[in-house]
Amino acid sequence: MRKFRICFSPDLLQLYSIKNTIVIVSDILRATSTMTAGIGTGLKSILPVASVEECHTLGQKGYFTAGERGGIKIPEFDLGNSPFEFMEERFKGKSIAMTTTNGTRAISVAEEAQQIVIGSFLNLSSVAQFIDSQDLDVIVLASGWRGRFSMEDTLFGGALAEQLEGKFDMNDGDEVLGACELYKNAKSDLLGFIQKVGHYRRLKTQNLDRDFELCTTIDKFEVVPTLIGNEIVKSE
Amino acid sequence: MRKFRICFSPDLLQLYSIKNTIVIVSDILRATSTMTAGIGTGLKSILPVASVEECHTLGQKGYFTAGERGGIKIPEFDLGNSPFEFMEERFKGKSIAMTTTNGTRAISVAEEAQQIVIGSFLNLSSVAQFIDSQDLDVIVLASGWRGRFSMEDTLFGGALAEQLEGKFDMNDGDEVLGACELYKNAKSDLLGFIQKVGHYRRLKTQNLDRDFELCTTIDKFEVVPTLIGNEIVKSE
């Protein structure tokens, strides 16, 4: 039976074998929610890069530039890390180079995976259907906060596990059990629960209520953004 | 305000600063439960060591030897890793050298801490009172399973946090929130909940029901085993 596992931090991914595996990257506040919203509204591609400098260089080559450090938009860039920015009409059919504190790092540590998929509450069911249609093991990689456990990224893993119960062996490790128990407590009021987490406290001074609401909305987009080469595009 | 944090794996401890901190090591099934039971019934000291070879050498110097690998007793040793073995009358006043898969490793990665304390459900309230009486930050270090998240070790962190609510700042990271939510779900039937975890499945063929029951018993011992030098002894 195919395995479904969750990894709580990019710093722990070395403990998993990820070859022949689909890695679903989860950075709910806000990188993977933003990527989902962008690709879901017609953005052509997103090129995730690790450093501000790389992003800047791509900007000179014609990419739009997006990103944050510590939740704050990088001043000289075209966009920050808000899903609403990526949904703007002017980016339809365009490509954005993007760097974020945790999300792009999670993507880069997973590079040996068979496939890397962008997951968020916004495309929960689409991701579930996609991975169920493949014949591969799955790891949800929670992007975390500077290597540490992040509640909201883990809750997404629990939500995905709930949708796929019975279809995968979920008993390798305790992470899936943990994520499912947490999601059970959170799901009746996901937005309210998210207001208890550390990253909400870090961001709340920035007046992002609209973002928090969108990032905890389930199944707004039917899209499975996938890394092809070095760009995230809509999976065909 | 003093900080109370939880670390989900020895592999993540490098992300925390642990100087001037009390680290509470939690390896519920079974290393720290066994240490608590031993010290709680009159064992003089436990010398935790990383390797089977070191333990063997100490055996030749007069220590009793104890330990397991993958949950199985090391054949040539005097004892395995069961709390009932450590509670035997013949070890009163004696010293045991001990090596386990995860617990002794967690102790060794925490060596820069101001103080290392052995925590388990068996001495939950004693540990809570002890750390409340000190003027130091606290980290509960879940020993995990080969570096990965372990439910039962994390539940102990949640139980301890519940006892100390309001006395520490618990908002650094999401681990405490996660552990408290999980403990909320588990506490009405801790033994039943533990039967869902990976390490229970690994051990259950070994007929350890008595051990599982003891390891989920709260406050059986009023003792705070503490690392002094390289030995775990009863804190005065």
Coordinates of C-alpha atoms in Angstrom, one line a residue:
Chain A
M1 CA 0.0 0.0 0.0
R2 CA 1.2 3.5 -0.8
K3 CA 2.6 5.4 2.2
F4 CA 1.2 8.8 3.2
R5 CA 3.6 10.6 5.6
I6 CA 4.0 14.1 7.0
C7 CA 7.3 15.8 7.8
F8 CA 7.1 18.6 10.3
S9 CA 10.1 20.6 9.2
P10 CA 12.5 20.9 6.2
D11 CA 15.2 20.2 8.8
L12 CA 13.8 16.7 9.3
L13 CA 13.3 15.7 5.6
Q14 CA 16.7 14.0 5.6
L15 CA 15.1 11.3 7.9
Y16 CA 12.7 10.3 5.1
S17 CA 13.5 8.7 1.8
I18 CA 11.9 10.9 -0.8
K19 CA 12.8 9.2 -4.1
N20 CA 9.8 8.0 -6.0
T21 CA 7.7 10.2 -3.8
I22 CA 5.3 13.1 -4.3
V23 CA 6.2 15.9 -1.9
I24 CA 3.4 18.3 -1.2
V25 CA 4.8 21.5 0.1
S26 CA 2.6 23.3 2.6
D27 CA 3.3 26.9 3.7
I28 CA -0.2 28.1 4.5
L29 CA 0.7 31.6 5.7
R30 CA 1.3 32.5 3.0
A31 CA 3.7 31.2 0.3
T32 CA 1.8 28.1 -1.0
S33 CA -1.6 29.7 -0.6
T34 CA -0.3 32.6 -2.7
M35 CA 1.1 30.3 -5.3
T36 CA -2.2 28.4 -5.5
A37 CA -4.1 31.6 -5.8
G38 CA -1.8 32.9 -8.6
I39 CA -1.7 29.8 -10.7
G40 CA -5.5 29.4 -10.0
T41 CA -6.2 32.8 -11.6
G42 CA -4.1 32.4 -14.7
L43 CA -0.5 33.2 -13.7
K44 CA 1.7 31.3 -16.2
S45 CA 4.4 30.3 -13.8
I46 CA 6.3 31.0 -10.5
L47 CA 10.0 30.5 -10.2
P48 CA 10.9 29.9 -6.6
V49 CA 14.4 31.0 -5.6
A50 CA 16.3 30.9 -2.4
S51 CA 17.8 34.4 -2.3
V52 CA 16.8 38.0 -2.7
E53 CA 19.8 38.4 -5.1
E54 CA 18.7 35.6 -7.4
C55 CA 15.2 37.1 -7.5
H56 CA 16.6 40.5 -8.3
T57 CA 18.7 39.0 -11.2
L58 CA 15.6 37.4 -12.6
G59 CA 13.8 40.7 -12.4
Q60 CA 16.4 42.2 -14.7
K61 CA 15.7 39.3 -17.2
G62 CA 12.0 40.2 -17.4
Y63 CA 10.4 38.3 -14.5
F64 CA 8.2 40.1 -12.1
T65 CA 9.7 39.9 -8.6
A66 CA 7.9 38.9 -5.4
G67 CA 8.9 38.0 -1.9
E68 CA 9.2 38.7 1.8
R69 CA 11.6 38.2 4.6
G70 CA 10.1 37.8 8.1
G71 CA 6.7 38.5 6.6
I72 CA 7.7 41.9 5.2
K73 CA 7.7 42.7 1.4
I74 CA 11.1 43.2 0.0
P75 CA 11.0 47.0 -0.9
E76 CA 12.4 46.9 -4.4
F77 CA 10.3 44.0 -5.6
D78 CA 7.1 44.2 -7.6
L79 CA 5.0 42.2 -5.2
G80 CA 5.1 40.9 -1.6
N81 CA 3.7 37.5 -0.5
S82 CA -0.1 38.2 -0.5
P83 CA -2.4 35.9 -2.5
F84 CA -4.4 39.0 -3.6
E85 CA -1.4 40.5 -5.3
F86 CA -0.8 37.3 -7.3
M87 CA -4.4 37.3 -8.4
E88 CA -4.2 40.7 -10.0
E89 CA -5.3 40.9 -13.6
R90 CA -2.0 42.3 -14.8
F91 CA -0.2 39.1 -14.1
K92 CA -2.3 36.8 -16.2
G93 CA -0.1 34.8 -18.5
K94 CA 3.0 36.2 -16.8
S95 CA 5.9 34.7 -14.8
I96 CA 6.9 35.7 -11.3
A97 CA 10.2 35.0 -9.5
M98 CA 9.5 34.6 -5.8
T99 CA 11.5 34.2 -2.6
T100 CA 10.0 33.6 0.8
T101 CA 11.4 32.9 4.3
N102 CA 10.3 29.3 4.6
G103 CA 8.3 28.2 1.6
T104 CA 10.9 28.4 -1.1
R105 CA 13.4 26.7 1.2
A106 CA 11.0 23.7 1.6
I107 CA 10.8 23.4 -2.1
S108 CA 14.5 23.4 -2.5
V109 CA 15.2 20.7 0.1
A110 CA 12.7 18.4 -1.6
E111 CA 14.4 18.5 -5.0
E112 CA 15.1 14.8 -5.1
A113 CA 11.4 13.9 -5.0
Q114 CA 9.7 12.4 -8.0
Q115 CA 7.3 15.3 -8.1
I116 CA 6.8 18.5 -6.0
V117 CA 3.3 19.8 -5.7
I118 CA 2.1 23.0 -4.1
G119 CA -0.6 22.4 -1.4
S120 CA -2.9 24.8 0.5
F121 CA -6.4 24.8 1.9
L122 CA -7.3 26.7 -1.3
N123 CA -6.7 23.6 -3.5
L124 CA -7.1 20.8 -0.8
S125 CA -9.5 18.5 -2.7
S126 CA -7.7 19.0 -6.1
V127 CA -4.4 17.9 -4.4
A128 CA -6.1 15.0 -2.8
Q129 CA -7.5 13.8 -6.1
F130 CA -4.3 14.3 -7.9
I131 CA -2.2 12.3 -5.5
D132 CA -4.8 9.6 -5.3
S133 CA -4.6 9.2 -9.1
Q134 CA -0.8 8.6 -9.0
D135 CA 0.8 5.4 -7.9
L136 CA 3.4 6.9 -5.6
D137 CA 4.1 7.4 -1.9
V138 CA 3.3 10.9 -0.6
I139 CA 5.0 13.2 2.0
V140 CA 3.4 16.4 3.1
L141 CA 6.3 18.8 3.9
A142 CA 5.3 21.4 6.4
S143 CA 7.5 24.4 5.6
G144 CA 7.6 25.4 9.3
W145 CA 9.1 28.5 10.8
R146 CA 12.9 28.7 10.5
G147 CA 13.0 24.9 10.8
R148 CA 10.5 24.7 13.7
F149 CA 7.1 23.2 13.8
S150 CA 4.3 25.3 12.3
M151 CA 0.7 24.6 13.3
E152 CA -1.0 25.8 10.1
D153 CA 1.2 23.9 7.8
T154 CA 0.6 20.8 9.8
L155 CA -3.1 21.3 9.9
F156 CA -3.1 21.2 6.1
G157 CA -1.4 17.7 6.3
G158 CA -4.2 16.6 8.7
A159 CA -6.9 17.9 6.3
L160 CA -5.3 16.0 3.4
A161 CA -4.9 12.8 5.4
E162 CA -8.6 13.0 6.3
Q163 CA -9.6 13.2 2.7
L164 CA -7.4 10.2 1.8
E165 CA -8.1 7.9 4.7
G166 CA -8.2 4.3 3.7
K167 CA -6.3 4.9 0.5
F168 CA -2.8 5.1 1.9
D169 CA -0.9 3.5 4.7
M170 CA -0.6 6.3 7.2
N171 CA 1.1 4.5 10.0
D172 CA 4.7 5.3 9.4
G173 CA 5.5 7.5 12.3
D174 CA 3.2 9.6 14.6
E175 CA 3.0 12.7 12.5
V176 CA -0.2 11.8 10.6
L177 CA -2.0 10.9 13.8
G178 CA -0.8 14.2 15.3
A179 CA -1.9 16.3 12.4
C180 CA -5.3 14.6 12.2
E181 CA -6.0 15.1 15.9
L182 CA -5.0 18.7 15.5
Y183 CA -7.2 19.2 12.4
K184 CA -10.1 17.6 14.2
N185 CA -9.8 20.3 16.9
A186 CA -9.4 23.1 14.3
K187 CA -11.7 22.4 11.4
S188 CA -15.0 23.7 12.7
D189 CA -13.4 27.1 12.9
L190 CA -10.1 27.1 11.0
L191 CA -9.7 30.8 10.9
G192 CA -10.3 31.1 14.6
F193 CA -7.9 28.4 15.4
I194 CA -5.2 29.9 13.2
Q195 CA -5.5 33.1 15.3
K196 CA -3.7 31.1 18.1
V197 CA -0.6 30.3 16.1
G198 CA 2.8 32.0 16.2
H199 CA 2.8 33.1 12.6
Y200 CA -0.5 34.9 13.0
R201 CA 0.9 36.8 15.9
R202 CA 4.0 37.7 13.8
L203 CA 1.8 39.0 10.9
K204 CA -1.2 40.5 12.5
T205 CA 0.2 44.0 12.9
Q206 CA 0.3 44.1 9.1
N207 CA -3.5 44.3 8.7
L208 CA -3.8 41.0 6.8
D209 CA -7.2 39.9 7.9
R210 CA -8.3 39.4 4.2
D211 CA -5.2 37.2 3.7
F212 CA -5.9 35.0 6.8
E213 CA -9.5 34.5 5.7
L214 CA -8.5 33.5 2.1
C215 CA -5.7 31.3 3.3
T216 CA -8.1 29.3 5.5
T217 CA -10.7 28.9 2.7
I218 CA -11.1 25.4 1.5
D219 CA -11.3 24.5 -2.2
K220 CA -11.5 27.9 -3.8
F221 CA -9.4 26.8 -6.7
E222 CA -9.3 23.6 -8.7
V223 CA -5.7 23.6 -9.6
V224 CA -2.6 21.5 -8.8
P225 CA 0.5 23.7 -9.1
T226 CA 3.5 21.5 -9.8
L227 CA 7.2 22.1 -10.2
I228 CA 8.3 21.3 -13.7
G229 CA 12.0 22.0 -14.3
N230 CA 12.5 25.0 -12.0
E231 CA 9.1 26.6 -12.4
I232 CA 5.8 26.0 -10.8
V233 CA 3.0 25.7 -13.4
K234 CA -0.5 24.3 -13.6
S235 CA -0.5 20.5 -13.8
E236 CA -2.1 19.3 -17.0
Chain B
M1 CA 8.7 36.1 31.9
R2 CA 10.4 32.7 31.8
K3 CA 9.9 30.8 28.5
F4 CA 8.4 27.3 28.3
R5 CA 9.1 25.6 25.0
I6 CA 8.9 22.1 23.6
C7 CA 11.3 20.6 21.0
F8 CA 9.8 17.8 19.0
S9 CA 13.1 16.0 18.2
P10 CA 16.8 15.9 19.3
D11 CA 17.5 16.7 15.6
L12 CA 15.8 20.1 16.0
L13 CA 17.4 21.2 19.3
Q14 CA 20.1 23.1 17.5
L15 CA 17.3 25.6 16.6
Y16 CA 16.9 26.5 20.3
S17 CA 19.3 28.3 22.5
I18 CA 19.6 26.0 25.6
K19 CA 22.1 27.8 27.8
N20 CA 20.6 28.9 31.1
T21 CA 17.8 26.5 30.4
I22 CA 16.4 23.5 32.2
V23 CA 15.9 20.7 29.6
I24 CA 13.3 18.1 30.6
V25 CA 14.0 14.9 28.6
S26 CA 10.9 12.9 27.7
D27 CA 11.0 9.3 26.4
I28 CA 7.8 7.9 27.7
L29 CA 8.1 4.5 26.1
R30 CA 10.2 3.7 28.0
A31 CA 13.6 5.2 28.9
T32 CA 12.6 8.2 31.1
S33 CA 9.7 6.4 32.6
T34 CA 12.1 3.6 33.6
M35 CA 14.6 6.1 35.0
T36 CA 11.9 7.7 37.0
A37 CA 10.7 4.4 38.4
G38 CA 14.3 3.3 39.2
I39 CA 15.3 6.5 41.0
G40 CA 11.8 6.6 42.6
T41 CA 12.3 3.2 44.2
G42 CA 15.8 3.8 45.6
L43 CA 18.2 3.2 42.8
K44 CA 21.4 5.3 43.6
S45 CA 22.2 6.4 40.0
I46 CA 21.8 5.8 36.3
L47 CA 24.7 6.5 34.0
P48 CA 23.3 7.1 30.5
V49 CA 25.7 6.2 27.7
A50 CA 25.4 6.4 23.9
S51 CA 26.8 3.0 22.9
V52 CA 26.5 -0.6 23.8
E53 CA 30.3 -0.8 24.0
E54 CA 30.6 2.0 26.6
C55 CA 27.9 0.3 28.6
H56 CA 29.7 -3.0 28.4
T57 CA 32.9 -1.4 29.6
L58 CA 31.1 0.1 32.6
G59 CA 29.7 -3.4 33.3
Q60 CA 33.3 -4.6 33.7
K61 CA 33.9 -1.7 36.2
G62 CA 31.0 -2.9 38.5
Y63 CA 28.0 -1.2 37.1
F64 CA 24.9 -3.1 36.3
T65 CA 24.2 -2.9 32.6
A66 CA 20.8 -2.0 31.0
G67 CA 19.6 -1.2 27.5
E68 CA 17.8 -1.9 24.3
R69 CA 18.1 -1.4 20.6
G70 CA 14.8 -1.1 18.7
G71 CA 12.9 -2.0 21.9
I72 CA 14.7 -5.3 22.3
K73 CA 16.9 -6.0 25.4
I74 CA 20.6 -6.3 24.6
P75 CA 21.3 -10.0 25.4
E76 CA 24.5 -9.8 27.4
F77 CA 23.2 -7.0 29.7
D78 CA 21.7 -7.4 33.2
L79 CA 18.5 -5.5 32.4
G80 CA 16.5 -4.3 29.4
N81 CA 14.4 -1.1 29.4
S82 CA 11.4 -2.0 31.5
P83 CA 10.5 0.2 34.6
F84 CA 9.7 -3.0 36.5
E85 CA 13.2 -4.3 36.1
F86 CA 14.6 -1.0 37.5
M87 CA 12.3 -1.2 40.5
E88 CA 13.6 -4.6 41.6
E89 CA 14.7 -4.7 45.3
R90 CA 18.2 -5.9 44.3
F91 CA 19.1 -2.6 42.7
K92 CA 18.4 -0.4 45.7
G93 CA 21.4 1.8 46.4
K94 CA 23.1 0.5 43.2
S95 CA 24.2 2.1 39.9
I96 CA 23.1 1.1 36.5
A97 CA 24.8 2.0 33.2
M98 CA 22.1 2.4 30.5
T99 CA 21.9 2.8 26.8
T100 CA 18.6 3.2 24.8
T101 CA 17.7 4.0 21.1
N102 CA 16.4 7.5 21.6
G103 CA 16.4 8.5 25.3
T104 CA 20.1 8.5 26.0
R105 CA 20.7 10.3 22.7
A106 CA 18.3 13.1 23.7
I107 CA 20.3 13.5 27.0
S108 CA 23.6 13.8 25.2
V109 CA 22.4 16.4 22.7
A110 CA 21.2 18.6 25.6
E111 CA 24.5 18.7 27.4
E112 CA 24.9 22.5 27.2
A113 CA 21.8 23.0 29.2
Q114 CA 22.0 24.5 32.7
Q115 CA 20.3 21.5 34.0
I116 CA 18.9 18.2 32.6
V117 CA 15.9 16.7 34.3
I118 CA 14.2 13.3 33.6
G119 CA 10.5 13.7 32.9
S120 CA 7.7 11.2 32.6
F121 CA 4.0 10.9 33.5
L122 CA 5.2 9.0 36.6
N123 CA 6.7 12.2 38.1
L124 CA 4.7 14.9 36.2
S125 CA 3.7 17.1 39.1
S126 CA 7.1 16.8 40.8
V127 CA 8.8 18.0 37.7
A128 CA 6.3 20.8 37.3
Q129 CA 6.9 21.9 40.9
F130 CA 10.6 21.7 40.5
I131 CA 10.9 23.8 37.4
D132 CA 8.4 26.3 38.8
S133 CA 10.7 26.7 41.8
Q134 CA 13.7 27.6 39.5
D135 CA 14.2 30.9 37.8
L136 CA 15.1 29.5 34.4
D137 CA 13.6 29.0 30.9
V138 CA 12.5 25.5 30.2
I139 CA 12.5 23.2 27.2
V140 CA 10.8 19.9 27.1
L141 CA 12.9 17.7 24.7
A142 CA 10.8 14.9 23.2
S143 CA 13.2 12.1 22.5
G144 CA 11.3 11.1 19.3
W145 CA 11.9 8.0 17.2
R146 CA 15.2 8.1 15.3
G147 CA 14.8 11.9 15.1
R148 CA 11.2 11.9 14.1
F149 CA 8.1 13.1 16.1
S150 CA 6.9 10.9 18.8
M151 CA 3.3 11.3 20.1
E152 CA 3.8 10.0 23.6
D153 CA 6.9 12.2 24.3
T154 CA 5.0 15.2 23.0
L155 CA 1.9 14.5 25.1
F156 CA 4.1 14.7 28.2
G157 CA 5.1 18.2 27.1
G158 CA 1.4 19.1 26.8
A159 CA 0.6 17.7 30.2
L160 CA 3.5 19.7 31.8
A161 CA 2.4 22.8 30.0
E162 CA -1.1 22.4 31.3
Q163 CA 0.2 22.3 34.9
L164 CA 2.3 25.4 34.4
E165 CA -0.1 27.6 32.5
G166 CA 0.1 31.2 33.4
K167 CA 3.5 30.8 35.0
F168 CA 5.6 30.8 31.8
D169 CA 5.5 32.5 28.4
M170 CA 4.5 29.6 26.2
N171 CA 4.1 31.5 22.9
D172 CA 7.5 30.9 21.4
G173 CA 6.6 28.7 18.5
D174 CA 3.6 26.4 17.9
E175 CA 4.9 23.3 19.6
V176 CA 3.3 24.0 23.0
L177 CA -0.1 24.8 21.4
G178 CA 0.2 21.6 19.4
A179 CA 1.2 19.5 22.5
C180 CA -1.6 21.0 24.6
E181 CA -4.3 20.3 22.0
L182 CA -3.1 16.7 21.6
Y183 CA -3.0 16.2 25.4
K184 CA -6.5 17.6 25.6
N185 CA -7.6 14.8 23.2
A186 CA -5.6 12.1 25.0
K187 CA -5.9 12.8 28.7
S188 CA -9.3 11.3 29.5
D189 CA -7.9 7.9 28.3
L190 CA -4.1 8.2 28.0
L191 CA -3.5 4.5 27.8
G192 CA -6.1 4.1 25.1
F193 CA -4.7 7.0 23.1
I194 CA -1.1 5.6 23.4
Q195 CA -2.3 2.4 21.7
K196 CA -2.6 4.4 18.5
V197 CA 1.0 5.5 18.4
G198 CA 3.8 4.0 16.3
H199 CA 6.0 3.0 19.2
Y200 CA 3.2 1.0 20.8
R201 CA 2.8 -0.9 17.5
R202 CA 6.6 -1.6 17.5
L203 CA 6.5 -2.9 21.1
K204 CA 3.2 -4.6 21.4
T205 CA 4.4 -8.0 20.3
Q206 CA 6.6 -8.1 23.3
N207 CA 3.8 -8.5 25.8
L208 CA 4.4 -5.2 27.6
D209 CA 0.9 -4.3 28.7
R210 CA 2.1 -3.8 32.3
D211 CA 4.8 -1.4 31.1
F212 CA 2.3 0.6 28.9
E213 CA 0.0 0.9 31.9
L214 CA 2.7 2.0 34.3
C215 CA 4.2 4.5 31.7
T216 CA 0.8 6.2 31.4
T217 CA 0.2 6.4 35.2
I218 CA 0.4 10.0 36.5
D219 CA 2.3 11.0 39.6
K220 CA 3.2 7.5 41.0
F221 CA 6.6 8.9 42.2
E222 CA 7.6 12.1 43.9
V223 CA 11.0 12.4 42.5
V224 CA 13.0 14.6 40.1
P225 CA 15.9 12.6 38.6
T226 CA 18.5 15.1 37.5
L227 CA 21.8 14.8 35.7
I228 CA 24.7 15.6 38.0
G229 CA 28.1 15.2 36.3
N230 CA 27.4 12.2 34.1
E231 CA 25.0 10.4 36.4
I232 CA 21.2 10.7 36.9
V233 CA 20.5 11.0 40.6
K234 CA 17.6 12.0 42.8
S235 CA 17.5 15.8 43.0
E236 CA 17.9 17.0 46.7

